[in-house]
Amino acid sequence: YPQPARRDRHDSHRGGVTVSNIEASLRTELLKHVGLASAVGTRYYPDVLPQATIANPGAYLPAVVARRITTPSVASFTGARTSSPRFQMSCWAATHAAAVSVAEQLRAALLSLQASYCPLIIDERSLRDHESGLWREDIDVQILTDDE
């Protein structure tokens, strides 16, 4: 039998954020952070950088690319479900210094969401893409959501 739609039991606290809509909600909330918005504008992409980035980096960089890696889910004895999707958030830029700067703003934006998203920064890495010559700073973050 089809299950009725489930509501987040903390709708008023989290603004109705559930696992099914977390990508869009997280993007919206992160881009409200003044430092991150001034660093990347609206250049926050799901999964991958646009293909045109290599040919025209000025139009697409710096940028954040967010990709959901896993979504572990646990059911309690009461039937409530807790999910904690893990994201790899990559801060792309033409220089290492610019990528680090965007990562600092992304980290600050994530930490500003403590009350609503409970972000937990798991890991951070610095990499250079040898094909494109672009730099990226990766931040792995886990977000706690409650679905009833």
GROMACS .gro file of N, CA and C in nm:
model
  444
    1TYR      N    1   0.083  -0.120   0.000
    1TYR     CA    2   0.000   0.000   0.000
    1TYR      C    3   0.086   0.125   0.000
    2PRO      N    4   0.044   0.228  -0.069
    2PRO     CA    5   0.121   0.352  -0.069
    2PRO      C    6   0.122   0.415   0.070
    3GLN      N    7   0.236   0.467   0.106
    3GLN     CA    8   0.250   0.534   0.236
    3GLN      C    9   0.206   0.679   0.222
    4PRO      N   10   0.140   0.734   0.327
    4PRO     CA   11   0.106   0.876   0.321
    4PRO      C   12   0.233   0.960   0.324
    5ALA      N   13   0.223   1.080   0.269
    5ALA     CA   14   0.338   1.171   0.271
    5ALA      C   15   0.378   1.197   0.414
    6ARG      N   16   0.506   1.199   0.439
    6ARG     CA   17   0.557   1.221   0.574
    6ARG      C   18   0.610   1.361   0.587
    7ARG      N   19   0.588   1.420   0.701
    7ARG     CA   20   0.638   1.554   0.729
    7ARG      C   21   0.756   1.545   0.822
    8ASP      N   22   0.848   1.636   0.805
    8ASP     CA   23   0.959   1.649   0.898
    8ASP      C   24   0.901   1.686   1.033
    9ARG      N   25   0.937   1.613   1.139
    9ARG     CA   26   0.878   1.645   1.268
    9ARG      C   27   0.928   1.777   1.323
   10HIS      N   28   1.027   1.835   1.263
   10HIS     CA   29   1.078   1.965   1.307
   10HIS      C   30   1.056   2.070   1.200
   11ASP      N   31   0.940   2.063   1.132
   11ASP     CA   32   0.915   2.158   1.023
   11ASP      C   33   0.936   2.303   1.064
   12SER      N   34   0.886   2.342   1.180
   12SER     CA   35   0.900   2.482   1.219
   12SER      C   36   1.046   2.515   1.249
   13HIS      N   37   1.120   2.419   1.296
   13HIS     CA   38   1.260   2.442   1.330
   13HIS      C   39   1.349   2.440   1.207
   14ARG      N   40   1.323   2.349   1.117
   14ARG     CA   41   1.409   2.332   1.000
   14ARG      C   42   1.346   2.383   0.872
   15GLY      N   43   1.231   2.442   0.882
   15GLY     CA   44   1.169   2.496   0.762
   15GLY      C   45   1.122   2.389   0.664
   16GLY      N   46   1.088   2.270   0.713
   16GLY     CA   47   1.037   2.165   0.627
   16GLY      C   48   1.143   2.093   0.548
   17VAL      N   49   1.268   2.097   0.591
   17VAL     CA   50   1.376   2.033   0.517
   17VAL      C   51   1.372   1.883   0.541
   18THR      N   52   1.361   1.807   0.435
   18THR     CA   53   1.366   1.663   0.442
   18THR      C   54   1.472   1.615   0.344
   19VAL      N   55   1.501   1.487   0.350
   19VAL     CA   56   1.604   1.432   0.261
   19VAL      C   57   1.569   1.456   0.115
   20SER      N   58   1.439   1.451   0.082
   20SER     CA   59   1.400   1.464  -0.059
   20SER      C   60   1.423   1.603  -0.116
   21ASN      N   61   1.428   1.706  -0.032
   21ASN     CA   62   1.446   1.841  -0.087
   21ASN      C   63   1.570   1.911  -0.032
   22ILE      N   64   1.660   1.836   0.024
   22ILE     CA   65   1.773   1.900   0.092
   22ILE      C   66   1.869   1.971  -0.003
   23GLU      N   67   1.892   1.918  -0.121
   23GLU     CA   68   1.986   1.983  -0.213
   23GLU      C   69   1.944   2.126  -0.245
   24ALA      N   70   1.819   2.144  -0.285
   24ALA     CA   71   1.771   2.278  -0.320
   24ALA      C   72   1.767   2.368  -0.198
   25SER      N   73   1.721   2.316  -0.085
   25SER     CA   74   1.714   2.396   0.038
   25SER      C   75   1.851   2.439   0.085
   26LEU      N   76   1.946   2.347   0.080
   26LEU     CA   77   2.082   2.378   0.124
   26LEU      C   78   2.144   2.485   0.034
   27ARG      N   79   2.125   2.473  -0.096
   27ARG     CA   80   2.177   2.574  -0.190
   27ARG      C   81   2.120   2.712  -0.156
   28THR      N   82   1.989   2.718  -0.138
   28THR     CA   83   1.923   2.845  -0.107
   28THR      C   84   1.979   2.907   0.021
   29GLU      N   85   1.991   2.826   0.125
   29GLU     CA   86   2.037   2.878   0.254
   29GLU      C   87   2.185   2.919   0.249
   30LEU      N   88   2.267   2.840   0.183
   30LEU     CA   89   2.410   2.874   0.176
   30LEU      C   90   2.432   3.004   0.098
   31LEU      N   91   2.356   3.024  -0.009
   31LEU     CA   92   2.375   3.145  -0.089
   31LEU      C   93   2.318   3.270  -0.023
   32LYS      N   94   2.249   3.254   0.091
   32LYS     CA   95   2.207   3.369   0.172
   32LYS      C   96   2.323   3.425   0.253
   33HIS      N   97   2.429   3.346   0.268
   33HIS     CA   98   2.547   3.392   0.342
   33HIS      C   99   2.619   3.496   0.256
   34VAL      N  100   2.635   3.615   0.310
   34VAL     CA  101   2.690   3.727   0.234
   34VAL      C  102   2.829   3.697   0.179
   35GLY      N  103   2.916   3.639   0.260
   35GLY     CA  104   3.052   3.610   0.215
   35GLY      C  105   3.056   3.511   0.099
   36LEU      N  106   2.977   3.405   0.109
   36LEU     CA  107   2.975   3.305   0.001
   36LEU      C  108   2.910   3.364  -0.124
   37ALA      N  109   2.800   3.435  -0.107
   37ALA     CA  110   2.731   3.495  -0.222
   37ALA      C  111   2.821   3.595  -0.294
   38SER      N  112   2.899   3.671  -0.218
   38SER     CA  113   2.988   3.767  -0.286
   38SER      C  114   3.104   3.697  -0.355
   39ALA      N  115   3.143   3.580  -0.306
   39ALA     CA  116   3.253   3.506  -0.367
   39ALA      C  117   3.212   3.433  -0.495
   40VAL      N  118   3.092   3.372  -0.495
   40VAL     CA  119   3.053   3.290  -0.610
   40VAL      C  120   2.928   3.338  -0.684
   41GLY      N  121   2.860   3.439  -0.631
   41GLY     CA  122   2.735   3.482  -0.695
   41GLY      C  123   2.634   3.369  -0.689
   42THR      N  124   2.584   3.329  -0.805
   42THR     CA  125   2.491   3.216  -0.811
   42THR      C  126   2.558   3.091  -0.869
   43ARG      N  127   2.690   3.092  -0.877
   43ARG     CA  128   2.765   2.980  -0.937
   43ARG      C  129   2.779   2.866  -0.835
   44TYR      N  130   2.668   2.803  -0.806
   44TYR     CA  131   2.658   2.689  -0.715
   44TYR      C  132   2.586   2.582  -0.795
   45TYR      N  133   2.660   2.478  -0.834
   45TYR     CA  134   2.608   2.380  -0.929
   45TYR      C  135   2.591   2.243  -0.865
   46PRO      N  136   2.488   2.168  -0.909
   46PRO     CA  137   2.474   2.030  -0.862
   46PRO      C  138   2.567   1.937  -0.941
   47ASP      N  139   2.636   1.853  -0.873
   47ASP     CA  140   2.714   1.741  -0.929
   47ASP      C  141   2.843   1.776  -1.004
   48VAL      N  142   2.839   1.861  -1.107
   48VAL     CA  143   2.960   1.889  -1.186
   48VAL      C  144   2.964   2.034  -1.231
   49LEU      N  145   3.084   2.081  -1.263
   49LEU     CA  146   3.098   2.214  -1.323
   49LEU      C  147   3.041   2.211  -1.464
   50PRO      N  148   2.987   2.322  -1.511
   50PRO     CA  149   2.945   2.326  -1.652
   50PRO      C  150   3.063   2.298  -1.745
   51GLN      N  151   3.039   2.231  -1.853
   51GLN     CA  152   3.145   2.196  -1.949
   51GLN      C  153   3.219   2.319  -2.000
   52ALA      N  154   3.150   2.431  -2.013
   52ALA     CA  155   3.210   2.551  -2.070
   52ALA      C  156   3.312   2.616  -1.977
   53THR      N  157   3.328   2.567  -1.856
   53THR     CA  158   3.419   2.628  -1.758
   53THR      C  159   3.562   2.633  -1.810
   54ILE      N  160   3.609   2.528  -1.870
   54ILE     CA  161   3.748   2.522  -1.915
   54ILE      C  162   3.771   2.623  -2.028
   55ALA      N  163   3.676   2.635  -2.120
   55ALA     CA  164   3.691   2.729  -2.231
   55ALA      C  165   3.673   2.874  -2.188
   56ASN      N  166   3.591   2.897  -2.085
   56ASN     CA  167   3.561   3.033  -2.042
   56ASN      C  168   3.552   3.038  -1.889
   57PRO      N  169   3.666   3.019  -1.820
   57PRO     CA  170   3.661   3.010  -1.674
   57PRO      C  171   3.610   3.136  -1.606
   58GLY      N  172   3.630   3.253  -1.664
   58GLY     CA  173   3.585   3.376  -1.602
   58GLY      C  174   3.434   3.381  -1.582
   59ALA      N  175   3.360   3.317  -1.670
   59ALA     CA  176   3.214   3.318  -1.660
   59ALA      C  177   3.161   3.218  -1.558
   60TYR      N  178   3.240   3.119  -1.521
   60TYR     CA  179   3.191   3.011  -1.437
   60TYR      C  180   3.267   2.995  -1.306
   61LEU      N  181   3.371   3.073  -1.285
   61LEU     CA  182   3.453   3.058  -1.165
   61LEU      C  183   3.465   3.191  -1.092
   62PRO      N  184   3.488   3.188  -0.964
   62PRO     CA  185   3.489   3.069  -0.878
   62PRO      C  186   3.347   3.014  -0.862
   63ALA      N  187   3.340   2.889  -0.820
   63ALA     CA  188   3.211   2.821  -0.808
   63ALA      C  189   3.216   2.714  -0.700
   64VAL      N  190   3.098   2.676  -0.658
   64VAL     CA  191   3.083   2.563  -0.565
   64VAL      C  192   3.004   2.456  -0.640
   65VAL      N  193   3.051   2.332  -0.630
   65VAL     CA  194   2.979   2.217  -0.684
   65VAL      C  195   2.946   2.126  -0.567
   66ALA      N  196   2.817   2.097  -0.550
   66ALA     CA  197   2.773   2.010  -0.440
   66ALA      C  198   2.721   1.879  -0.496
   67ARG      N  199   2.774   1.771  -0.442
   67ARG     CA  200   2.734   1.638  -0.488
   67ARG      C  201   2.703   1.552  -0.367
   68ARG      N  202   2.581   1.495  -0.365
   68ARG     CA  203   2.546   1.405  -0.256
   68ARG      C  204   2.620   1.273  -0.277
   69ILE      N  205   2.692   1.230  -0.175
   69ILE     CA  206   2.773   1.108  -0.184
   69ILE      C  207   2.696   0.987  -0.131
   70THR      N  208   2.640   1.001  -0.011
   70THR     CA  209   2.565   0.891   0.050
   70THR      C  210   2.448   0.950   0.129
   71THR      N  211   2.351   0.863   0.160
   71THR     CA  212   2.240   0.903   0.247
   71THR      C  213   2.211   0.791   0.345
   72PRO      N  214   2.295   0.777   0.449
   72PRO     CA  215   2.265   0.675   0.550
   72PRO      C  216   2.135   0.711   0.623
   73SER      N  217   2.054   0.611   0.651
   73SER     CA  218   1.926   0.634   0.717
   73SER      C  219   1.907   0.530   0.827
   74VAL      N  220   1.854   0.576   0.940
   74VAL     CA  221   1.833   0.487   1.054
   74VAL      C  222   1.690   0.505   1.101
   75ALA      N  223   1.620   0.393   1.126
   75ALA     CA  224   1.484   0.398   1.182
   75ALA      C  225   1.491   0.364   1.330
   76SER      N  226   1.421   0.442   1.410
   76SER     CA  227   1.418   0.415   1.554
   76SER      C  228   1.306   0.316   1.585
   77PHE      N  229   1.298   0.274   1.711
   77PHE     CA  230   1.191   0.183   1.752
   77PHE      C  231   1.054   0.248   1.740
   78THR      N  232   1.048   0.379   1.744
   78THR     CA  233   0.920   0.450   1.731
   78THR      C  234   0.878   0.466   1.586
   79GLY      N  235   0.965   0.433   1.494
   79GLY     CA  236   0.935   0.445   1.352
   79GLY      C  237   0.989   0.572   1.290
   80ALA      N  238   1.038   0.665   1.372
   80ALA     CA  239   1.096   0.788   1.318
   80ALA      C  240   1.225   0.754   1.245
   81ARG      N  241   1.249   0.825   1.136
   81ARG     CA  242   1.370   0.802   1.057
   81ARG      C  243   1.461   0.922   1.069
   82THR      N  244   1.589   0.894   1.083
   82THR     CA  245   1.690   0.999   1.083
   82THR      C  246   1.784   0.970   0.967
   83SER      N  247   1.802   1.067   0.882
   83SER     CA  248   1.893   1.053   0.769
   83SER      C  249   2.003   1.156   0.782
   84SER      N  250   2.119   1.121   0.735
   84SER     CA  251   2.231   1.215   0.740
   84SER      C  252   2.307   1.211   0.608
   85PRO      N  253   2.252   1.279   0.505
   85PRO     CA  254   2.320   1.280   0.376
   85PRO      C  255   2.459   1.342   0.387
   86ARG      N  256   2.551   1.282   0.315
   86ARG     CA  257   2.688   1.334   0.311
   86ARG      C  258   2.711   1.396   0.173
   87PHE      N  259   2.764   1.518   0.175
   87PHE     CA  260   2.791   1.590   0.052
   87PHE      C  261   2.940   1.616   0.038
   88GLN      N  262   2.987   1.611  -0.085
   88GLN     CA  263   3.120   1.663  -0.117
   88GLN      C  264   3.094   1.796  -0.184
   89MET      N  265   3.143   1.902  -0.121
   89MET     CA  266   3.128   2.037  -0.174
   89MET      C  267   3.264   2.083  -0.221
   90SER      N  268   3.276   2.105  -0.351
   90SER     CA  269   3.403   2.142  -0.412
   90SER      C  270   3.401   2.289  -0.448
   91CYS      N  271   3.502   2.361  -0.402
   91CYS     CA  272   3.517   2.504  -0.432
   91CYS      C  273   3.620   2.516  -0.543
   92TRP      N  274   3.576   2.551  -0.663
   92TRP     CA  275   3.661   2.557  -0.781
   92TRP      C  276   3.704   2.701  -0.810
   93ALA      N  277   3.829   2.717  -0.853
   93ALA     CA  278   3.879   2.849  -0.889
   93ALA      C  279   4.000   2.833  -0.981
   94ALA      N  280   4.041   2.943  -1.042
   94ALA     CA  281   4.156   2.941  -1.132
   94ALA      C  282   4.288   2.934  -1.057
   95THR      N  283   4.290   2.982  -0.932
   95THR     CA  284   4.413   2.978  -0.852
   95THR      C  285   4.387   2.908  -0.720
   96HIS      N  286   4.495   2.860  -0.661
   96HIS     CA  287   4.484   2.793  -0.532
   96HIS      C  288   4.432   2.890  -0.426
   97ALA      N  289   4.484   3.012  -0.425
   97ALA     CA  290   4.442   3.111  -0.326
   97ALA      C  291   4.292   3.141  -0.337
   98ALA      N  292   4.242   3.151  -0.458
   98ALA     CA  293   4.100   3.178  -0.478
   98ALA      C  294   4.014   3.061  -0.431
   99ALA      N  295   4.058   2.938  -0.458
   99ALA     CA  296   3.984   2.820  -0.413
   99ALA      C  297   3.980   2.814  -0.260
  100VAL      N  298   4.092   2.845  -0.196
  100VAL     CA  299   4.098   2.848  -0.049
  100VAL      C  300   4.004   2.954   0.006
  101SER      N  301   4.001   3.070  -0.057
  101SER     CA  302   3.914   3.179  -0.014
  101SER      C  303   3.766   3.140  -0.022
  102VAL      N  304   3.726   3.076  -0.131
  102VAL     CA  305   3.587   3.031  -0.146
  102VAL      C  306   3.557   2.924  -0.040
  103ALA      N  307   3.651   2.833  -0.015
  103ALA     CA  308   3.631   2.729   0.086
  103ALA      C  309   3.611   2.791   0.225
  104GLU      N  310   3.685   2.896   0.255
  104GLU     CA  311   3.668   2.964   0.384
  104GLU      C  312   3.527   3.021   0.396
  105GLN      N  313   3.477   3.080   0.288
  105GLN     CA  314   3.341   3.135   0.290
  105GLN      C  315   3.236   3.024   0.298
  106LEU      N  316   3.259   2.913   0.228
  106LEU     CA  317   3.166   2.800   0.234
  106LEU      C  318   3.162   2.743   0.375
  107ARG      N  319   3.279   2.727   0.437
  107ARG     CA  320   3.286   2.676   0.574
  107ARG      C  321   3.208   2.767   0.669
  108ALA      N  322   3.227   2.898   0.655
  108ALA     CA  323   3.155   2.995   0.740
  108ALA      C  324   3.003   2.985   0.715
  109ALA      N  325   2.965   2.970   0.588
  109ALA     CA  326   2.822   2.959   0.556
  109ALA      C  327   2.763   2.831   0.616
  110LEU      N  328   2.836   2.721   0.607
  110LEU     CA  329   2.789   2.595   0.667
  110LEU      C  330   2.773   2.609   0.818
  111LEU      N  331   2.871   2.668   0.882
  111LEU     CA  332   2.865   2.682   1.028
  111LEU      C  333   2.754   2.777   1.072
  112SER      N  334   2.717   2.871   0.985
  112SER     CA  335   2.607   2.962   1.019
  112SER      C  336   2.473   2.890   1.018
  113LEU      N  337   2.468   2.770   0.963
  113LEU     CA  338   2.344   2.692   0.956
  113LEU      C  339   2.331   2.591   1.069
  114GLN      N  340   2.414   2.602   1.172
  114GLN     CA  341   2.414   2.505   1.282
  114GLN      C  342   2.275   2.481   1.340
  115ALA      N  343   2.197   2.585   1.361
  115ALA     CA  344   2.067   2.571   1.426
  115ALA      C  345   1.965   2.500   1.339
  116SER      N  346   1.977   2.511   1.209
  116SER     CA  347   1.874   2.454   1.123
  116SER      C  348   1.914   2.325   1.051
  117TYR      N  349   2.041   2.307   1.020
  117TYR     CA  350   2.082   2.190   0.942
  117TYR      C  351   2.176   2.094   1.015
  118CYS      N  352   2.232   2.135   1.124
  118CYS     CA  353   2.327   2.053   1.199
  118CYS      C  354   2.440   1.999   1.109
  119PRO      N  355   2.512   2.085   1.036
  119PRO     CA  356   2.619   2.035   0.949
  119PRO      C  357   2.740   1.989   1.030
  120LEU      N  358   2.799   1.881   0.986
  120LEU     CA  359   2.919   1.828   1.050
  120LEU      C  360   3.026   1.815   0.941
  121ILE      N  361   3.131   1.896   0.951
  121ILE     CA  362   3.238   1.889   0.852
  121ILE      C  363   3.323   1.767   0.883
  122ILE      N  364   3.332   1.676   0.787
  122ILE     CA  365   3.399   1.547   0.805
  122ILE      C  366   3.545   1.552   0.759
  123ASP      N  367   3.570   1.617   0.646
  123ASP     CA  368   3.704   1.612   0.587
  123ASP      C  369   3.721   1.731   0.493
  124GLU      N  370   3.846   1.770   0.469
  124GLU     CA  371   3.877   1.876   0.374
  124GLU      C  372   4.003   1.837   0.297
  125ARG      N  373   4.006   1.871   0.167
  125ARG     CA  374   4.120   1.838   0.081
  125ARG      C  375   4.146   1.951  -0.017
  126SER      N  376   4.269   1.958  -0.063
  126SER     CA  377   4.308   2.055  -0.165
  126SER      C  378   4.362   1.976  -0.284
  127LEU      N  379   4.311   2.005  -0.403
  127LEU     CA  380   4.350   1.930  -0.523
  127LEU      C  381   4.365   2.024  -0.642
  128ARG      N  382   4.447   1.981  -0.736
  128ARG     CA  383   4.457   2.053  -0.864
  128ARG      C  384   4.420   1.955  -0.974
  129ASP      N  385   4.327   1.997  -1.059
  129ASP     CA  386   4.285   1.916  -1.171
  129ASP      C  387   4.389   1.931  -1.282
  130HIS      N  388   4.462   1.823  -1.311
  130HIS     CA  389   4.572   1.832  -1.407
  130HIS      C  390   4.526   1.856  -1.550
  131GLU      N  391   4.406   1.810  -1.583
  131GLU     CA  392   4.355   1.830  -1.718
  131GLU      C  393   4.323   1.976  -1.747
  132SER      N  394   4.250   2.038  -1.653
  132SER     CA  395   4.205   2.176  -1.675
  132SER      C  396   4.300   2.280  -1.616
  133GLY      N  397   4.382   2.239  -1.520
  133GLY     CA  398   4.469   2.333  -1.450
  133GLY      C  399   4.397   2.411  -1.340
  134LEU      N  400   4.269   2.378  -1.317
  134LEU     CA  401   4.191   2.447  -1.214
  134LEU      C  402   4.220   2.388  -1.076
  135TRP      N  403   4.198   2.470  -0.973
  135TRP     CA  404   4.217   2.428  -0.835
  135TRP      C  405   4.082   2.405  -0.769
  136ARG      N  406   4.082   2.313  -0.672
  136ARG     CA  407   3.960   2.295  -0.595
  136ARG      C  408   3.993   2.259  -0.451
  137GLU      N  409   3.908   2.305  -0.364
  137GLU     CA  410   3.912   2.271  -0.223
  137GLU      C  411   3.785   2.193  -0.195
  138ASP      N  412   3.798   2.070  -0.147
  138ASP     CA  413   3.680   1.988  -0.116
  138ASP      C  414   3.650   1.993   0.032
  139ILE      N  415   3.523   2.006   0.063
  139ILE     CA  416   3.475   1.997   0.201
  139ILE      C  417   3.368   1.890   0.203
  140ASP      N  418   3.391   1.784   0.281
  140ASP     CA  419   3.290   1.680   0.298
  140ASP      C  420   3.210   1.715   0.422
  141VAL      N  421   3.078   1.720   0.406
  141VAL     CA  422   2.991   1.761   0.517
  141VAL      C  423   2.872   1.667   0.526
  142GLN      N  424   2.834   1.635   0.648
  142GLN     CA  425   2.717   1.553   0.672
  142GLN      C  426   2.608   1.641   0.734
  143ILE      N  427   2.485   1.626   0.685
  143ILE     CA  428   2.373   1.707   0.730
  143ILE      C  429   2.271   1.614   0.796
  144LEU      N  430   2.229   1.648   0.916
  144LEU     CA  431   2.131   1.566   0.988
  144LEU      C  432   1.990   1.613   0.957
  145THR      N  433   1.904   1.521   0.912
  145THR     CA  434   1.764   1.552   0.889
  145THR      C  435   1.679   1.447   0.959
  146ASP      N  436   1.562   1.485   1.003
  146ASP     CA  437   1.468   1.393   1.067
  146ASP      C  438   1.347   1.382   0.978
  147ASP      N  439   1.314   1.259   0.937
  147ASP     CA  440   1.192   1.233   0.861
  147ASP      C  441   1.106   1.141   0.944
  148GLU      N  442   0.981   1.179   0.961
  148GLU     CA  443   0.892   1.094   1.039
  148GLU      C  444   0.831   0.989   0.953
   0.00000   0.00000   0.00000
